[in-house]
mmCIF file of C-alpha atoms and ligand atoms in Angstrom:
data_model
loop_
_atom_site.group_PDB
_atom_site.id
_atom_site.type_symbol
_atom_site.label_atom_id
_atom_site.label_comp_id
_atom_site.label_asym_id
_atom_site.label_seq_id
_atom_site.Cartn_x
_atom_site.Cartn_y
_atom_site.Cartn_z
ATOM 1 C CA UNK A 239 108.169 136.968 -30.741
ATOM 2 C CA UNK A 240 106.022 134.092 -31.329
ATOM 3 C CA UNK A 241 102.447 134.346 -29.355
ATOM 4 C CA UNK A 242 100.965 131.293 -28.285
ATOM 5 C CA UNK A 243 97.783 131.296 -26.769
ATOM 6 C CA UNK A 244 95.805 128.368 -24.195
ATOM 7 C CA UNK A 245 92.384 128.166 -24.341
ATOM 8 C CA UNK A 246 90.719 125.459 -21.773
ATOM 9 C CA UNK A 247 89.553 124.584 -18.540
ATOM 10 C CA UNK A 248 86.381 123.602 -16.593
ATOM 11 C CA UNK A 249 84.754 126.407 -14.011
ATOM 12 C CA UNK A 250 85.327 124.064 -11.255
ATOM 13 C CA UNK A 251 87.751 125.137 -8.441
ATOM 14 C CA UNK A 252 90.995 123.601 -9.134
ATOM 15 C CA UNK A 253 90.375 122.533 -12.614
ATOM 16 C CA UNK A 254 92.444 119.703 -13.539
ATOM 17 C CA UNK A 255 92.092 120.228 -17.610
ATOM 18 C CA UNK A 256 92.924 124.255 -16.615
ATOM 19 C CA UNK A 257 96.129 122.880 -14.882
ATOM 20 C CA UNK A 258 97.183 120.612 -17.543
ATOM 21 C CA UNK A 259 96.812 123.915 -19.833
ATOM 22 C CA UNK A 260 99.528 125.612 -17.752
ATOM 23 C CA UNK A 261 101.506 123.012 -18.209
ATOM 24 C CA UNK A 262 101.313 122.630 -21.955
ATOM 25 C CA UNK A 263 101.777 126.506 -22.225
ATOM 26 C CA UNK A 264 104.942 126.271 -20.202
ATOM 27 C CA UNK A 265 106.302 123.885 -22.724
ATOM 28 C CA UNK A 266 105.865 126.862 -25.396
ATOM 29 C CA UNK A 267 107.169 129.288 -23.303
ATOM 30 C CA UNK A 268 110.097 127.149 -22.794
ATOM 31 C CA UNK A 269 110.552 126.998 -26.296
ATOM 32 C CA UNK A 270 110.677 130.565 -26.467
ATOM 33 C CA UNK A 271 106.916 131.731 -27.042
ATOM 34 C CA UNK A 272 104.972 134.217 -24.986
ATOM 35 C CA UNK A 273 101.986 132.603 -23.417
ATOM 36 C CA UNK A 274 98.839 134.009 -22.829
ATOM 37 C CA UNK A 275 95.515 131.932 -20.851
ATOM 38 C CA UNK A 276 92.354 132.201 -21.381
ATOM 39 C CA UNK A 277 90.168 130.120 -18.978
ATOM 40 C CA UNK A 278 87.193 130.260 -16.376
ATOM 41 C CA UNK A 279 84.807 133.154 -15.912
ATOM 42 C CA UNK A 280 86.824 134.740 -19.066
ATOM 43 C CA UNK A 281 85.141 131.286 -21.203
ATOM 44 C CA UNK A 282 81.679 132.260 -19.601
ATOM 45 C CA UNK A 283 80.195 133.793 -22.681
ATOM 46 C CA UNK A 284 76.346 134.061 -23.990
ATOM 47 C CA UNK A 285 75.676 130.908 -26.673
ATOM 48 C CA UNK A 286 77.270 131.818 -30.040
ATOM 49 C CA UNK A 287 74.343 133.548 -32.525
ATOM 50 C CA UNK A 288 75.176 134.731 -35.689
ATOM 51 C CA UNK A 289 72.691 137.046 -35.769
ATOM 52 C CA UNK A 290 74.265 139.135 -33.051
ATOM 53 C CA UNK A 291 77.330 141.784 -33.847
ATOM 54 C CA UNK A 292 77.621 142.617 -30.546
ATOM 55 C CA UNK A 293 80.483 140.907 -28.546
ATOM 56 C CA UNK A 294 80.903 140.969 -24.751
ATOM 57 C CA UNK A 295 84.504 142.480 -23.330
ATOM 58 C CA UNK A 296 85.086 138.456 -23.057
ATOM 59 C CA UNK A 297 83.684 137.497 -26.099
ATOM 60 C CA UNK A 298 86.428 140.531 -27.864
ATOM 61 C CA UNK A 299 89.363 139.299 -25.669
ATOM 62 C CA UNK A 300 89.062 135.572 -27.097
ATOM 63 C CA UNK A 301 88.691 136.444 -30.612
ATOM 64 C CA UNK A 302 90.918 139.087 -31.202
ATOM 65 C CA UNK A 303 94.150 137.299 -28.690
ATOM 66 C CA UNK A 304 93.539 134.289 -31.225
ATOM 67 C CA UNK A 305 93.291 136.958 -34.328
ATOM 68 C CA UNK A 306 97.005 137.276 -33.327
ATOM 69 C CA UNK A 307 98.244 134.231 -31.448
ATOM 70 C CA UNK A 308 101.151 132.056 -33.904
ATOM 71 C CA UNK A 309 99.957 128.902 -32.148
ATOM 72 C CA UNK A 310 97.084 127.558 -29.984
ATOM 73 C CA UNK A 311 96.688 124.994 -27.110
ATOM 74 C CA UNK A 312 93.242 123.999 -26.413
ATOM 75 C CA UNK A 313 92.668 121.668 -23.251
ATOM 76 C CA UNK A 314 89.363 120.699 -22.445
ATOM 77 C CA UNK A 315 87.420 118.326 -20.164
ATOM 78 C CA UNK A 316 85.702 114.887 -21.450
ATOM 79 C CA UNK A 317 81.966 115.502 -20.192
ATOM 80 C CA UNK A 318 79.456 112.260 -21.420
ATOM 81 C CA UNK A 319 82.486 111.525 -23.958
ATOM 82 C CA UNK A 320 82.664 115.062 -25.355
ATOM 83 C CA UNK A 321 84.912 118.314 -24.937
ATOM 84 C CA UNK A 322 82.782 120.699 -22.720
ATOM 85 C CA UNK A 323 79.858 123.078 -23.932
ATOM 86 C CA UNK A 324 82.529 125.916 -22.410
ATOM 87 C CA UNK A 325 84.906 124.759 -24.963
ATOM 88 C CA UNK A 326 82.636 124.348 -27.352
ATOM 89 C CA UNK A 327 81.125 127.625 -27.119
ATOM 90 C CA UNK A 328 84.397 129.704 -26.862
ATOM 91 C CA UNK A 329 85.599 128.012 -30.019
ATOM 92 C CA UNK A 330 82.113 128.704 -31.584
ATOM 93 C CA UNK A 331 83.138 131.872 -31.527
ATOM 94 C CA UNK A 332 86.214 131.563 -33.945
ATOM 95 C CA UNK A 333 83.656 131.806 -36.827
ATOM 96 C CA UNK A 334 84.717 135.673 -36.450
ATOM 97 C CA UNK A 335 87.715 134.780 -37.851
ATOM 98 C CA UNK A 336 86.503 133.531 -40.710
ATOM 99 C CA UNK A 337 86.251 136.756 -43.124
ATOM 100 C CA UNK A 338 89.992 137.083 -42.139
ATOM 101 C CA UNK A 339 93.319 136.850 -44.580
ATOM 102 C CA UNK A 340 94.339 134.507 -41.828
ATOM 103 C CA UNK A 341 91.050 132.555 -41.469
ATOM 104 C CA UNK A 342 90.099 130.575 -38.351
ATOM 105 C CA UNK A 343 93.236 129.125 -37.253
ATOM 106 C CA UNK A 344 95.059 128.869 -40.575
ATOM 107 C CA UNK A 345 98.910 128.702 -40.568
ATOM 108 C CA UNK A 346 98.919 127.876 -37.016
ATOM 109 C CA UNK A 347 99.849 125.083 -35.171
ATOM 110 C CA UNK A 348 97.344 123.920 -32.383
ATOM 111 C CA UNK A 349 98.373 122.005 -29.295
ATOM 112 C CA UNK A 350 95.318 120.182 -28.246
ATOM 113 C CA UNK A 351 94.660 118.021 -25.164
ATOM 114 C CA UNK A 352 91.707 116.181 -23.215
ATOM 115 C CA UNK A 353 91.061 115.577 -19.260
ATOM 116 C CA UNK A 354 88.767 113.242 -18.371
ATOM 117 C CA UNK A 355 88.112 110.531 -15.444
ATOM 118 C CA UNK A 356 88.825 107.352 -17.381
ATOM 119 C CA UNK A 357 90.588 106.561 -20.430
ATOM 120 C CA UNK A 358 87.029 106.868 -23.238
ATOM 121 C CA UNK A 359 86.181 110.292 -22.806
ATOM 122 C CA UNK A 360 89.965 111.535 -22.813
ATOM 123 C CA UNK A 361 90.151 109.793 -26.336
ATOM 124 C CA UNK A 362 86.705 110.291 -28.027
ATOM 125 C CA UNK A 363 87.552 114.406 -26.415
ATOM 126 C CA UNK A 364 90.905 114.383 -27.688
ATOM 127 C CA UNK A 365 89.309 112.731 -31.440
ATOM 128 C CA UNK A 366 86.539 115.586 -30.908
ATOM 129 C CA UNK A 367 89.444 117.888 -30.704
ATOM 130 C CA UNK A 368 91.663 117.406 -34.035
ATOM 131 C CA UNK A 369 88.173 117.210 -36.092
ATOM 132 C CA UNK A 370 87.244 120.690 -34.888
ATOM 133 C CA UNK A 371 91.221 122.288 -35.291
ATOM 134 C CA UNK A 372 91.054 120.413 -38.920
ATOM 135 C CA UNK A 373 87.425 122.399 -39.266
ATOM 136 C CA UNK A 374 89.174 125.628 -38.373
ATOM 137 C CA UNK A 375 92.369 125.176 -40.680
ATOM 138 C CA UNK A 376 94.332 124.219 -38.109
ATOM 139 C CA UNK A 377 97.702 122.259 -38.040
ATOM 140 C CA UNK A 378 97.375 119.824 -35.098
ATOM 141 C CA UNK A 379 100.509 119.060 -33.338
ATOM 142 C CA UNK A 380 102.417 115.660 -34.177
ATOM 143 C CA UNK A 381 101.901 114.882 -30.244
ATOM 144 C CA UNK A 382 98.273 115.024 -28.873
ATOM 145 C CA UNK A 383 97.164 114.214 -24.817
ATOM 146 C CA UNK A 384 94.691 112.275 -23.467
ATOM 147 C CA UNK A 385 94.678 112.523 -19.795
ATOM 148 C CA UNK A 386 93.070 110.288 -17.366
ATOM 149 C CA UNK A 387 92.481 111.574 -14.465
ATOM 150 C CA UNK A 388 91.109 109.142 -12.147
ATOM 151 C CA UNK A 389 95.233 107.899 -12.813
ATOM 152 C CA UNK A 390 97.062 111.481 -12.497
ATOM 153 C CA UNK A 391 96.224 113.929 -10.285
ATOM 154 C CA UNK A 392 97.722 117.847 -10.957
ATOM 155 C CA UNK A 393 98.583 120.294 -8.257
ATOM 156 C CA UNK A 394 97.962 123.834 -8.130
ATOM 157 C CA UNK A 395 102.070 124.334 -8.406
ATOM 158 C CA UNK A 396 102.796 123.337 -12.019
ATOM 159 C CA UNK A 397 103.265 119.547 -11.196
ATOM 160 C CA UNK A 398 101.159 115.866 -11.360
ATOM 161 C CA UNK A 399 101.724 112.953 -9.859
ATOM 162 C CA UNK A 400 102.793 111.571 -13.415
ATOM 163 C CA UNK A 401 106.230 113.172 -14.501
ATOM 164 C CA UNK A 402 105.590 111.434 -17.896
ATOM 165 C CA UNK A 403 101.762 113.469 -17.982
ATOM 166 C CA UNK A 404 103.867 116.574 -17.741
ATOM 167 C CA UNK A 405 106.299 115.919 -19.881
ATOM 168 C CA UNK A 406 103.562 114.696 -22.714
ATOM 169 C CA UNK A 407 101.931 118.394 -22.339
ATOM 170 C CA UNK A 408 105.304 120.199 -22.122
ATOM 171 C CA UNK A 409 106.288 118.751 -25.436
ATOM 172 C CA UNK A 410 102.581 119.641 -27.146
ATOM 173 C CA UNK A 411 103.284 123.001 -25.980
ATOM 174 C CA UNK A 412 106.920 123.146 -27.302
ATOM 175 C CA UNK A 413 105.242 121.127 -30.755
ATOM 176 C CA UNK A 414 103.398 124.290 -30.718
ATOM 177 C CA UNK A 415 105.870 127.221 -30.772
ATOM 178 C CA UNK A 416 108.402 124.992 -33.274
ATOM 179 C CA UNK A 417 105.337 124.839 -35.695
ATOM 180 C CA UNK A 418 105.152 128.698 -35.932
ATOM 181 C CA UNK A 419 109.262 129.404 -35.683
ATOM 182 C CA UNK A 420 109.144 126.989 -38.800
ATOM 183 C CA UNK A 421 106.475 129.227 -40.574
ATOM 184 C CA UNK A 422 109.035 131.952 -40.049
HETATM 185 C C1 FMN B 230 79.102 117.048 -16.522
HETATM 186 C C2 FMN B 230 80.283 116.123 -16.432
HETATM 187 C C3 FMN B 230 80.364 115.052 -17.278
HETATM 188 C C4 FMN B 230 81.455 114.202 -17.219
HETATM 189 N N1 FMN B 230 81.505 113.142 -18.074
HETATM 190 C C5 FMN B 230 82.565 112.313 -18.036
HETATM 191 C C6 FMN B 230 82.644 111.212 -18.925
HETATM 192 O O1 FMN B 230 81.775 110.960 -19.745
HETATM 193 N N2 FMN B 230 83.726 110.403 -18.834
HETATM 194 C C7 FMN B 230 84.749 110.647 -17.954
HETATM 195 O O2 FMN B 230 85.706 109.886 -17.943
HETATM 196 N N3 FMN B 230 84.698 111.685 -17.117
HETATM 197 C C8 FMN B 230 83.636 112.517 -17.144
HETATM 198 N N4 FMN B 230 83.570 113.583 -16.286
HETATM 199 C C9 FMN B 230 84.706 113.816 -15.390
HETATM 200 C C10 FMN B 230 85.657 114.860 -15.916
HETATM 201 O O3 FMN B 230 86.032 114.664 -17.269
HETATM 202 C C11 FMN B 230 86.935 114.829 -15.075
HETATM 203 O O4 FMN B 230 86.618 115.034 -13.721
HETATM 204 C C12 FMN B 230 87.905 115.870 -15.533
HETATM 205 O O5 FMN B 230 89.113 115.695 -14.839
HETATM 206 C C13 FMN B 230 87.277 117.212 -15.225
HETATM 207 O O6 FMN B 230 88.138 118.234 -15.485
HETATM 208 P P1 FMN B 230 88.144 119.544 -14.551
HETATM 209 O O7 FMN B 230 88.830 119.132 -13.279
HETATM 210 O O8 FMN B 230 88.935 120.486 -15.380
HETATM 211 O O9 FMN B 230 86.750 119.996 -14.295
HETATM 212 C C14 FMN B 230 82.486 114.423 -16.299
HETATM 213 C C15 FMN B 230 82.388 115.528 -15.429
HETATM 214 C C16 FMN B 230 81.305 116.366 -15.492
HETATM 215 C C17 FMN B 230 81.235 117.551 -14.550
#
């Protein structure tokens, strides 16, 4: 069973970048994965310091469901032209990873999309986005998204008011699981 994991989403109520995740992730389910989200208060974690070994219960969750996750999706907001300090932060944390056979994200293919209220941020995010995966040894998917928000709107049922918007992040997701079927 491939695992693919979604890590994204603003703390706002009705997060439109934590919506967009779901989306994405239902893409890899559809292409067979089991999904797994990781988004608002369970993102709330103290700044990354590397001179701490202690990890909160959230801080454990993240790093060990990516420890064993085949594929990732990361969605995050555009805030001043940038992913989020949430995002930022949880991904911070990935340096754990790095004394692994498997190190940061290696081997795995990583879905990764951007939300923001006009068409900059969502791109400079998304750019933001592919520099950190190729950081963290990650494959980025063929297919990346750059959503603008102020032009698609998503609903709390799994929809937008774009069909094309969904079906952008349902194929990133579905990118995602073929990636790590083709690792084998
Ligand atoms: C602190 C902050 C900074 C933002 N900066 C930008 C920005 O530079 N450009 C932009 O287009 N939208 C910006 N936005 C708008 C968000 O990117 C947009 O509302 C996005 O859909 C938010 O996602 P969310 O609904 O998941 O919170 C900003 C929002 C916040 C709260």
């Amino acid at each position: 069973m491939i695992n693919v994991v979604g890590i994204g989403g603003s703390l706002r109520a009705g997060s439109q970048s934590e919506r967009a995740l779901h989306i994405a992730l239902s893409g890899a389910a559809e292409a067979g994965a089991r999904t797994h989200a990781i988004t608002g208060s369970s993102l709330v974690l103290p700044f990354y310091d590397t001179a701490l070994t202690e990890r909160t219960p959230e801080a454990e969750h993240l790093v060990e469901t990516v420890r064993q996750a085949d594929g990732v999706i990361i969605v995050s907001p555009g805030y001043h032209g940038a992913l989020s300090g949430l995002i930022k932060n949880a991904l911070d944390y990935l340096e754990d990873l790095r004394p692994d056979t498997r190190p940061y994200l290696d081997g795995r293919g990583v879905g990764l999309v951007a939300v923001a209220y006009g068409w900059q941020a969502a791109v400079t995010t998304l750019g933001q986005l592919r520099a950190i995966t190729h950081a963290l040894r990650g494959w980025p998917t063929p297919l990346g998204g750059a959503v603008n928000s102020a032009d698609v709107t998503f609903d709390d049922d799994g929809g937008a008011s774009d069909p094309k918007t969904v079906d952008t992040l349902r194929l990133i997701g579905r990118q995602v699981t073929e990636f790590a079927l083709k690792q084998g």
